[in-house]
Amino acid sequence: MKTVKESQFFYPLFNHYTNSPSVALCRIPELELLSQIQLEHPILDHCCGDGYIAAMAFPKTIMDAGVDLSQKQLDTATQRGNYTRLECADAGIALPFKDGKFATVINNSGIEHILNLDKSISEIARVLKVGGKVYLNVLNNRYFDRWPLSPETANSYRNFQPFYHALNEREWRDVLERHKFKDVTFTDYFPESTSKVLAGLDYRYSAHYFRKRISPLIILERFLPASWLVGRWRTKFGNLPWQAAPGTGSGFLISATKAEV
């Protein structure tokens, strides 16, 4: 199985998220798998954020559209210049695009944070052409089944993220097929050992930044040279495997095709 330090995205990610190593670690398999997708235009980056992930995964591609709830993030995406059109909208309510406009929709680690999953999937189906593809990178139920800390910390984490949909393969297939998707497949990542390391790290950094549970060590890291920290993260996490066998990963890339109505 491939390790974190073998990823082409290791140095770009850990340099970008030097003080948030849990984010960098989580993004390794997401980018590895996204970058292998054969995109077909027009493309919608659903929950695009600041555009960094799309720019990393598809450096030679201009996305036809991006949508996000945060105008601040969209302002950064505008400056990045890898989108033709950007819209500020709640993807859990409605997408500001015409029916059947896109051939590809991607969502990287965003859809699990939308409360109304059925509505968001329904809207993705609406704006996709028949035969169009949707790709969703998500952590799944096994991430929390393997949670290495107390149940109370898992509940706290899910509340302050917020993380609404930790679903298994059957549950994801059910919701996608309910909205007329077919050929649903899963490519797994994060075996149990890596999942537990990520979860512990993710909770500590998320609690510090989102819940203001101040960690003196995390504060100290902000004053250390970035190159030293990246070297530290390589030593601590570099040998962790990110690939996982089917049905064993704590995350997966979901692919589905819009069927005839």
PDB file of C-alpha atoms in Angstrom:
ATOM      1  CA  MET A   1       0.000   0.000   0.000  1.00  0.00           C
ATOM      2  CA  LYS A   2       1.213   3.493  -0.820  1.00  0.00           C
ATOM      3  CA  THR A   3       2.316   5.665   2.078  1.00  0.00           C
ATOM      4  CA  VAL A   4       1.669   9.315   2.807  1.00  0.00           C
ATOM      5  CA  LYS A   5       5.248  10.397   2.082  1.00  0.00           C
ATOM      6  CA  GLU A   6       5.136   8.705  -1.332  1.00  0.00           C
ATOM      7  CA  SER A   7       2.313  10.970  -2.446  1.00  0.00           C
ATOM      8  CA  GLN A   8       3.115  13.640  -5.023  1.00  0.00           C
ATOM      9  CA  PHE A   9       0.979  15.946  -2.893  1.00  0.00           C
ATOM     10  CA  PHE A  10       2.864  15.491   0.387  1.00  0.00           C
ATOM     11  CA  TYR A  11       5.053  18.580   0.241  1.00  0.00           C
ATOM     12  CA  PRO A  12       2.501  20.935  -1.356  1.00  0.00           C
ATOM     13  CA  LEU A  13      -0.140  19.962   1.219  1.00  0.00           C
ATOM     14  CA  PHE A  14       2.023  20.021   4.322  1.00  0.00           C
ATOM     15  CA  ASN A  15       3.565  23.318   3.251  1.00  0.00           C
ATOM     16  CA  HIS A  16       0.093  24.781   2.647  1.00  0.00           C
ATOM     17  CA  TYR A  17      -1.394  23.416   5.874  1.00  0.00           C
ATOM     18  CA  THR A  18       1.775  23.534   7.967  1.00  0.00           C
ATOM     19  CA  ASN A  19      -0.102  24.424  11.157  1.00  0.00           C
ATOM     20  CA  SER A  20      -3.041  22.116  10.428  1.00  0.00           C
ATOM     21  CA  PRO A  21      -1.397  18.735   9.774  1.00  0.00           C
ATOM     22  CA  SER A  22      -4.677  16.846  10.184  1.00  0.00           C
ATOM     23  CA  VAL A  23      -6.071  18.704   7.173  1.00  0.00           C
ATOM     24  CA  ALA A  24      -2.974  17.953   5.099  1.00  0.00           C
ATOM     25  CA  LEU A  25      -3.089  14.276   6.058  1.00  0.00           C
ATOM     26  CA  CYS A  26      -6.778  14.025   5.186  1.00  0.00           C
ATOM     27  CA  ARG A  27      -6.230  15.641   1.792  1.00  0.00           C
ATOM     28  CA  ILE A  28      -3.499  13.211   0.639  1.00  0.00           C
ATOM     29  CA  PRO A  29      -5.795  10.398  -0.590  1.00  0.00           C
ATOM     30  CA  GLU A  30      -8.491  12.829  -1.643  1.00  0.00           C
ATOM     31  CA  LEU A  31      -6.129  14.527  -4.074  1.00  0.00           C
ATOM     32  CA  GLU A  32      -4.504  11.271  -5.172  1.00  0.00           C
ATOM     33  CA  LEU A  33      -7.903   9.900  -6.222  1.00  0.00           C
ATOM     34  CA  LEU A  34      -9.410  13.132  -7.562  1.00  0.00           C
ATOM     35  CA  SER A  35      -6.398  13.748  -9.772  1.00  0.00           C
ATOM     36  CA  GLN A  36      -7.082  10.455 -11.587  1.00  0.00           C
ATOM     37  CA  ILE A  37     -10.612  11.416 -12.626  1.00  0.00           C
ATOM     38  CA  GLN A  38     -11.278  11.967 -16.315  1.00  0.00           C
ATOM     39  CA  LEU A  39     -13.207  15.221 -16.244  1.00  0.00           C
ATOM     40  CA  GLU A  40     -15.760  16.142 -18.860  1.00  0.00           C
ATOM     41  CA  HIS A  41     -16.850  19.752 -19.318  1.00  0.00           C
ATOM     42  CA  PRO A  42     -18.902  21.549 -18.181  1.00  0.00           C
ATOM     43  CA  ILE A  43     -17.646  20.919 -14.625  1.00  0.00           C
ATOM     44  CA  LEU A  44     -19.163  22.074 -11.328  1.00  0.00           C
ATOM     45  CA  ASP A  45     -16.994  22.182  -8.204  1.00  0.00           C
ATOM     46  CA  HIS A  46     -19.661  21.707  -5.533  1.00  0.00           C
ATOM     47  CA  CYS A  47     -18.648  23.252  -2.153  1.00  0.00           C
ATOM     48  CA  CYS A  48     -15.516  24.565  -3.864  1.00  0.00           C
ATOM     49  CA  GLY A  49     -14.187  26.588  -0.938  1.00  0.00           C
ATOM     50  CA  ASP A  50     -11.172  28.703  -1.898  1.00  0.00           C
ATOM     51  CA  GLY A  51     -10.438  26.600  -4.980  1.00  0.00           C
ATOM     52  CA  TYR A  52      -7.173  25.199  -3.657  1.00  0.00           C
ATOM     53  CA  ILE A  53      -8.147  21.528  -3.949  1.00  0.00           C
ATOM     54  CA  ALA A  54      -9.383  21.857  -7.537  1.00  0.00           C
ATOM     55  CA  ALA A  55      -6.252  23.763  -8.495  1.00  0.00           C
ATOM     56  CA  MET A  56      -4.055  21.056  -6.972  1.00  0.00           C
ATOM     57  CA  ALA A  57      -5.957  18.098  -8.437  1.00  0.00           C
ATOM     58  CA  PHE A  58      -6.480  19.622 -11.885  1.00  0.00           C
ATOM     59  CA  PRO A  59      -3.767  22.264 -12.398  1.00  0.00           C
ATOM     60  CA  LYS A  60      -4.378  22.586 -16.152  1.00  0.00           C
ATOM     61  CA  THR A  61      -8.177  22.724 -15.924  1.00  0.00           C
ATOM     62  CA  ILE A  62     -10.409  25.759 -15.672  1.00  0.00           C
ATOM     63  CA  MET A  63     -13.549  24.763 -13.808  1.00  0.00           C
ATOM     64  CA  ASP A  64     -16.718  25.950 -15.508  1.00  0.00           C
ATOM     65  CA  ALA A  65     -18.356  26.803 -12.180  1.00  0.00           C
ATOM     66  CA  GLY A  66     -17.909  26.644  -8.448  1.00  0.00           C
ATOM     67  CA  VAL A  67     -20.429  27.116  -5.663  1.00  0.00           C
ATOM     68  CA  ASP A  68     -19.901  27.652  -1.948  1.00  0.00           C
ATOM     69  CA  LEU A  69     -21.691  29.103   1.067  1.00  0.00           C
ATOM     70  CA  SER A  70     -18.760  31.330   2.083  1.00  0.00           C
ATOM     71  CA  GLN A  71     -18.232  34.544   0.151  1.00  0.00           C
ATOM     72  CA  LYS A  72     -14.843  34.960   1.811  1.00  0.00           C
ATOM     73  CA  GLN A  73     -13.715  31.609   0.403  1.00  0.00           C
ATOM     74  CA  LEU A  74     -15.124  32.495  -2.992  1.00  0.00           C
ATOM     75  CA  ASP A  75     -13.186  35.768  -2.990  1.00  0.00           C
ATOM     76  CA  THR A  76      -9.984  33.756  -2.611  1.00  0.00           C
ATOM     77  CA  ALA A  77     -11.107  31.370  -5.354  1.00  0.00           C
ATOM     78  CA  THR A  78     -11.711  34.358  -7.625  1.00  0.00           C
ATOM     79  CA  GLN A  79      -8.148  35.536  -7.062  1.00  0.00           C
ATOM     80  CA  ARG A  80      -6.881  32.020  -7.783  1.00  0.00           C
ATOM     81  CA  GLY A  81      -8.403  32.311 -11.246  1.00  0.00           C
ATOM     82  CA  ASN A  82      -9.285  28.681 -11.965  1.00  0.00           C
ATOM     83  CA  TYR A  83     -13.073  29.158 -12.346  1.00  0.00           C
ATOM     84  CA  THR A  84     -15.146  30.678 -15.126  1.00  0.00           C
ATOM     85  CA  ARG A  85     -18.091  31.331 -12.812  1.00  0.00           C
ATOM     86  CA  LEU A  86     -18.451  31.389  -9.028  1.00  0.00           C
ATOM     87  CA  GLU A  87     -21.713  31.529  -7.092  1.00  0.00           C
ATOM     88  CA  CYS A  88     -22.439  32.035  -3.404  1.00  0.00           C
ATOM     89  CA  ALA A  89     -25.338  29.757  -2.486  1.00  0.00           C
ATOM     90  CA  ASP A  90     -26.515  27.170   0.033  1.00  0.00           C
ATOM     91  CA  ALA A  91     -26.102  23.845  -1.782  1.00  0.00           C
ATOM     92  CA  GLY A  92     -28.465  22.255   0.709  1.00  0.00           C
ATOM     93  CA  ILE A  93     -31.317  24.436  -0.549  1.00  0.00           C
ATOM     94  CA  ALA A  94     -30.827  25.121  -4.253  1.00  0.00           C
ATOM     95  CA  LEU A  95     -28.093  25.451  -6.866  1.00  0.00           C
ATOM     96  CA  PRO A  96     -28.196  28.580  -9.054  1.00  0.00           C
ATOM     97  CA  PHE A  97     -27.772  26.667 -12.317  1.00  0.00           C
ATOM     98  CA  LYS A  98     -30.075  25.411 -15.062  1.00  0.00           C
ATOM     99  CA  ASP A  99     -31.228  21.814 -15.359  1.00  0.00           C
ATOM    100  CA  GLY A 100     -28.764  19.493 -17.097  1.00  0.00           C
ATOM    101  CA  LYS A 101     -26.010  22.096 -17.337  1.00  0.00           C
ATOM    102  CA  PHE A 102     -23.020  20.001 -16.203  1.00  0.00           C
ATOM    103  CA  ALA A 103     -21.339  16.786 -17.324  1.00  0.00           C
ATOM    104  CA  THR A 104     -19.243  16.435 -14.138  1.00  0.00           C
ATOM    105  CA  VAL A 105     -19.821  17.431 -10.520  1.00  0.00           C
ATOM    106  CA  ILE A 106     -17.105  17.033  -7.895  1.00  0.00           C
ATOM    107  CA  ASN A 107     -17.400  17.529  -4.147  1.00  0.00           C
ATOM    108  CA  ASN A 108     -14.363  17.131  -1.942  1.00  0.00           C
ATOM    109  CA  SER A 109     -15.073  16.596   1.745  1.00  0.00           C
ATOM    110  CA  GLY A 110     -17.999  19.005   1.780  1.00  0.00           C
ATOM    111  CA  ILE A 111     -21.279  17.197   1.296  1.00  0.00           C
ATOM    112  CA  GLU A 112     -21.128  15.462   4.683  1.00  0.00           C
ATOM    113  CA  HIS A 113     -21.345  18.926   6.253  1.00  0.00           C
ATOM    114  CA  ILE A 114     -24.633  19.811   4.505  1.00  0.00           C
ATOM    115  CA  LEU A 115     -27.594  19.102   6.779  1.00  0.00           C
ATOM    116  CA  ASN A 116     -30.141  18.286   4.064  1.00  0.00           C
ATOM    117  CA  LEU A 117     -28.381  15.506   2.183  1.00  0.00           C
ATOM    118  CA  ASP A 118     -31.405  14.458   0.131  1.00  0.00           C
ATOM    119  CA  LYS A 119     -31.943  17.982  -1.149  1.00  0.00           C
ATOM    120  CA  SER A 120     -28.277  18.489  -1.981  1.00  0.00           C
ATOM    121  CA  ILE A 121     -28.121  15.198  -3.934  1.00  0.00           C
ATOM    122  CA  SER A 122     -31.404  16.055  -5.647  1.00  0.00           C
ATOM    123  CA  GLU A 123     -29.970  19.384  -6.776  1.00  0.00           C
ATOM    124  CA  ILE A 124     -26.782  17.732  -8.038  1.00  0.00           C
ATOM    125  CA  ALA A 125     -28.930  15.315 -10.049  1.00  0.00           C
ATOM    126  CA  ARG A 126     -30.971  18.202 -11.438  1.00  0.00           C
ATOM    127  CA  VAL A 127     -27.992  20.152 -12.763  1.00  0.00           C
ATOM    128  CA  LEU A 128     -26.269  17.058 -14.208  1.00  0.00           C
ATOM    129  CA  LYS A 129     -26.862  15.859 -17.736  1.00  0.00           C
ATOM    130  CA  VAL A 130     -28.114  12.314 -18.228  1.00  0.00           C
ATOM    131  CA  GLY A 131     -24.964  10.191 -18.255  1.00  0.00           C
ATOM    132  CA  GLY A 132     -23.103  12.834 -16.256  1.00  0.00           C
ATOM    133  CA  LYS A 133     -20.826  11.836 -13.385  1.00  0.00           C
ATOM    134  CA  VAL A 134     -20.709  12.885  -9.749  1.00  0.00           C
ATOM    135  CA  TYR A 135     -17.660  12.278  -7.547  1.00  0.00           C
ATOM    136  CA  LEU A 136     -17.841  12.632  -3.759  1.00  0.00           C
ATOM    137  CA  ASN A 137     -14.853  12.334  -1.410  1.00  0.00           C
ATOM    138  CA  VAL A 138     -16.128  11.579   2.108  1.00  0.00           C
ATOM    139  CA  LEU A 139     -15.162  10.034   5.415  1.00  0.00           C
ATOM    140  CA  ASN A 140     -17.591   7.254   6.280  1.00  0.00           C
ATOM    141  CA  ASN A 141     -19.084   5.370   9.254  1.00  0.00           C
ATOM    142  CA  ARG A 142     -15.852   3.447   9.876  1.00  0.00           C
ATOM    143  CA  TYR A 143     -14.054   6.685  10.747  1.00  0.00           C
ATOM    144  CA  PHE A 144     -16.253   7.028  13.823  1.00  0.00           C
ATOM    145  CA  ASP A 145     -16.533   3.289  14.529  1.00  0.00           C
ATOM    146  CA  ARG A 146     -12.729   3.338  14.893  1.00  0.00           C
ATOM    147  CA  TRP A 147     -12.605   6.618  16.821  1.00  0.00           C
ATOM    148  CA  PRO A 148      -9.636   6.237  19.224  1.00  0.00           C
ATOM    149  CA  LEU A 149     -10.865   8.693  21.862  1.00  0.00           C
ATOM    150  CA  SER A 150     -13.980   8.736  24.057  1.00  0.00           C
ATOM    151  CA  PRO A 151     -17.505   8.720  22.552  1.00  0.00           C
ATOM    152  CA  GLU A 152     -17.979  12.171  24.071  1.00  0.00           C
ATOM    153  CA  THR A 153     -15.115  13.566  21.994  1.00  0.00           C
ATOM    154  CA  ALA A 154     -16.566  11.990  18.839  1.00  0.00           C
ATOM    155  CA  ASN A 155     -19.933  13.632  19.507  1.00  0.00           C
ATOM    156  CA  SER A 156     -18.249  16.935  20.249  1.00  0.00           C
ATOM    157  CA  TYR A 157     -16.208  16.726  17.043  1.00  0.00           C
ATOM    158  CA  ARG A 158     -19.269  15.967  14.933  1.00  0.00           C
ATOM    159  CA  ASN A 159     -21.089  18.936  16.456  1.00  0.00           C
ATOM    160  CA  PHE A 160     -18.425  21.579  16.008  1.00  0.00           C
ATOM    161  CA  GLN A 161     -17.397  20.526  12.510  1.00  0.00           C
ATOM    162  CA  PRO A 162     -20.476  19.894  11.949  1.00  0.00           C
ATOM    163  CA  PHE A 163     -20.399  16.371  10.484  1.00  0.00           C
ATOM    164  CA  TYR A 164     -23.902  15.132   9.630  1.00  0.00           C
ATOM    165  CA  HIS A 165     -23.519  12.126   7.350  1.00  0.00           C
ATOM    166  CA  ALA A 166     -21.090   9.326   8.294  1.00  0.00           C
ATOM    167  CA  LEU A 167     -22.719   6.762   6.013  1.00  0.00           C
ATOM    168  CA  ASN A 168     -21.733   3.285   4.889  1.00  0.00           C
ATOM    169  CA  GLU A 169     -21.761   1.968   1.326  1.00  0.00           C
ATOM    170  CA  ARG A 170     -25.364   0.748   1.455  1.00  0.00           C
ATOM    171  CA  GLU A 171     -26.623   4.065   2.826  1.00  0.00           C
ATOM    172  CA  TRP A 172     -24.763   6.095   0.194  1.00  0.00           C
ATOM    173  CA  ARG A 173     -25.969   3.787  -2.570  1.00  0.00           C
ATOM    174  CA  ASP A 174     -29.552   4.108  -1.298  1.00  0.00           C
ATOM    175  CA  VAL A 175     -29.542   7.906  -1.281  1.00  0.00           C
ATOM    176  CA  LEU A 176     -27.881   8.153  -4.698  1.00  0.00           C
ATOM    177  CA  GLU A 177     -30.141   5.588  -6.349  1.00  0.00           C
ATOM    178  CA  ARG A 178     -33.162   7.303  -4.812  1.00  0.00           C
ATOM    179  CA  HIS A 179     -32.196  10.340  -6.882  1.00  0.00           C
ATOM    180  CA  LYS A 180     -31.769   8.387 -10.123  1.00  0.00           C
ATOM    181  CA  PHE A 181     -28.057   7.659 -10.007  1.00  0.00           C
ATOM    182  CA  LYS A 182     -26.655   4.328 -11.139  1.00  0.00           C
ATOM    183  CA  ASP A 183     -23.285   2.532 -11.281  1.00  0.00           C
ATOM    184  CA  VAL A 184     -22.350   3.646  -7.769  1.00  0.00           C
ATOM    185  CA  THR A 185     -18.765   2.655  -6.913  1.00  0.00           C
ATOM    186  CA  PHE A 186     -16.436   3.205  -3.948  1.00  0.00           C
ATOM    187  CA  THR A 187     -12.643   3.562  -3.878  1.00  0.00           C
ATOM    188  CA  ASP A 188     -11.460   3.188  -0.274  1.00  0.00           C
ATOM    189  CA  TYR A 189      -8.730   5.032   1.594  1.00  0.00           C
ATOM    190  CA  PHE A 190      -7.426   5.253   5.183  1.00  0.00           C
ATOM    191  CA  PRO A 191      -7.000   1.776   6.697  1.00  0.00           C
ATOM    192  CA  GLU A 192      -7.783   1.435  10.400  1.00  0.00           C
ATOM    193  CA  SER A 193      -4.280   2.263  11.645  1.00  0.00           C
ATOM    194  CA  THR A 194      -4.109   5.532   9.723  1.00  0.00           C
ATOM    195  CA  SER A 195      -7.733   6.350  10.492  1.00  0.00           C
ATOM    196  CA  LYS A 196      -7.059   6.278  14.229  1.00  0.00           C
ATOM    197  CA  VAL A 197      -4.003   8.514  13.920  1.00  0.00           C
ATOM    198  CA  LEU A 198      -5.967  10.985  11.790  1.00  0.00           C
ATOM    199  CA  ALA A 199      -8.960  11.026  14.146  1.00  0.00           C
ATOM    200  CA  GLY A 200      -6.857  11.772  17.219  1.00  0.00           C
ATOM    201  CA  LEU A 201      -4.952  14.478  15.373  1.00  0.00           C
ATOM    202  CA  ASP A 202      -8.091  15.898  13.796  1.00  0.00           C
ATOM    203  CA  TYR A 203      -9.872  16.186  17.131  1.00  0.00           C
ATOM    204  CA  ARG A 204      -6.950  17.952  18.825  1.00  0.00           C
ATOM    205  CA  TYR A 205      -6.462  20.553  16.089  1.00  0.00           C
ATOM    206  CA  SER A 206     -10.174  21.046  15.434  1.00  0.00           C
ATOM    207  CA  ALA A 207     -10.866  21.535  19.143  1.00  0.00           C
ATOM    208  CA  HIS A 208      -8.102  24.127  19.285  1.00  0.00           C
ATOM    209  CA  TYR A 209      -9.248  26.121  16.247  1.00  0.00           C
ATOM    210  CA  PHE A 210     -13.034  25.681  16.400  1.00  0.00           C
ATOM    211  CA  ARG A 211     -13.794  25.171  20.103  1.00  0.00           C
ATOM    212  CA  LYS A 212     -10.998  27.334  21.474  1.00  0.00           C
ATOM    213  CA  ARG A 213      -9.720  24.474  23.624  1.00  0.00           C
ATOM    214  CA  ILE A 214      -6.303  26.025  23.595  1.00  0.00           C
ATOM    215  CA  SER A 215      -3.313  23.751  23.130  1.00  0.00           C
ATOM    216  CA  PRO A 216       0.017  25.344  24.151  1.00  0.00           C
ATOM    217  CA  LEU A 217       1.838  22.942  21.819  1.00  0.00           C
ATOM    218  CA  ILE A 218      -0.225  24.053  18.812  1.00  0.00           C
ATOM    219  CA  ILE A 219       0.429  27.685  19.730  1.00  0.00           C
ATOM    220  CA  LEU A 220       4.166  26.960  19.955  1.00  0.00           C
ATOM    221  CA  GLU A 221       4.117  25.368  16.500  1.00  0.00           C
ATOM    222  CA  ARG A 222       3.095  28.698  14.984  1.00  0.00           C
ATOM    223  CA  PHE A 223       6.473  30.140  15.976  1.00  0.00           C
ATOM    224  CA  LEU A 224       8.547  27.274  14.587  1.00  0.00           C
ATOM    225  CA  PRO A 225      10.083  27.343  11.081  1.00  0.00           C
ATOM    226  CA  ALA A 226       7.738  25.875   8.485  1.00  0.00           C
ATOM    227  CA  SER A 227      10.506  23.706   7.029  1.00  0.00           C
ATOM    228  CA  TRP A 228      11.167  22.177  10.453  1.00  0.00           C
ATOM    229  CA  LEU A 229       7.482  21.435  10.976  1.00  0.00           C
ATOM    230  CA  VAL A 230       7.098  19.839   7.546  1.00  0.00           C
ATOM    231  CA  GLY A 231      10.065  17.609   8.358  1.00  0.00           C
ATOM    232  CA  ARG A 232       8.435  16.721  11.659  1.00  0.00           C
ATOM    233  CA  TRP A 233       5.151  15.811   9.945  1.00  0.00           C
ATOM    234  CA  ARG A 234       7.044  13.655   7.438  1.00  0.00           C
ATOM    235  CA  THR A 235       8.685  11.748  10.285  1.00  0.00           C
ATOM    236  CA  LYS A 236       5.436  11.342  12.244  1.00  0.00           C
ATOM    237  CA  PHE A 237       3.025  10.569   9.407  1.00  0.00           C
ATOM    238  CA  GLY A 238       5.091   9.786   6.315  1.00  0.00           C
ATOM    239  CA  ASN A 239       5.062   6.012   6.721  1.00  0.00           C
ATOM    240  CA  LEU A 240       1.307   5.761   7.274  1.00  0.00           C
ATOM    241  CA  PRO A 241      -0.489   3.938   4.431  1.00  0.00           C
ATOM    242  CA  TRP A 242      -3.321   5.869   2.817  1.00  0.00           C
ATOM    243  CA  GLN A 243      -4.648   3.159   0.500  1.00  0.00           C
ATOM    244  CA  ALA A 244      -7.211   0.654   1.792  1.00  0.00           C
ATOM    245  CA  ALA A 245      -8.800  -2.505   0.471  1.00  0.00           C
ATOM    246  CA  PRO A 246     -12.429  -2.353  -0.705  1.00  0.00           C
ATOM    247  CA  GLY A 247     -14.845  -2.208   2.198  1.00  0.00           C
ATOM    248  CA  THR A 248     -12.140  -1.418   4.782  1.00  0.00           C
ATOM    249  CA  GLY A 249     -11.320   2.268   4.403  1.00  0.00           C
ATOM    250  CA  SER A 250     -12.504   5.008   6.738  1.00  0.00           C
ATOM    251  CA  GLY A 251     -13.045   7.173   3.683  1.00  0.00           C
ATOM    252  CA  PHE A 252     -13.879   6.626   0.054  1.00  0.00           C
ATOM    253  CA  LEU A 253     -14.290   8.342  -3.273  1.00  0.00           C
ATOM    254  CA  ILE A 254     -17.807   7.698  -4.527  1.00  0.00           C
ATOM    255  CA  SER A 255     -18.551   7.725  -8.234  1.00  0.00           C
ATOM    256  CA  ALA A 256     -22.055   7.607  -9.706  1.00  0.00           C
ATOM    257  CA  THR A 257     -23.719   8.243 -13.055  1.00  0.00           C
ATOM    258  CA  LYS A 258     -26.998  10.063 -13.633  1.00  0.00           C
ATOM    259  CA  ALA A 259     -29.459   7.600 -15.142  1.00  0.00           C
ATOM    260  CA  GLU A 260     -32.349   8.217 -17.504  1.00  0.00           C
ATOM    261  CA  VAL A 261     -35.337   9.599 -15.608  1.00  0.00           C
TER     262      VAL A 261
END
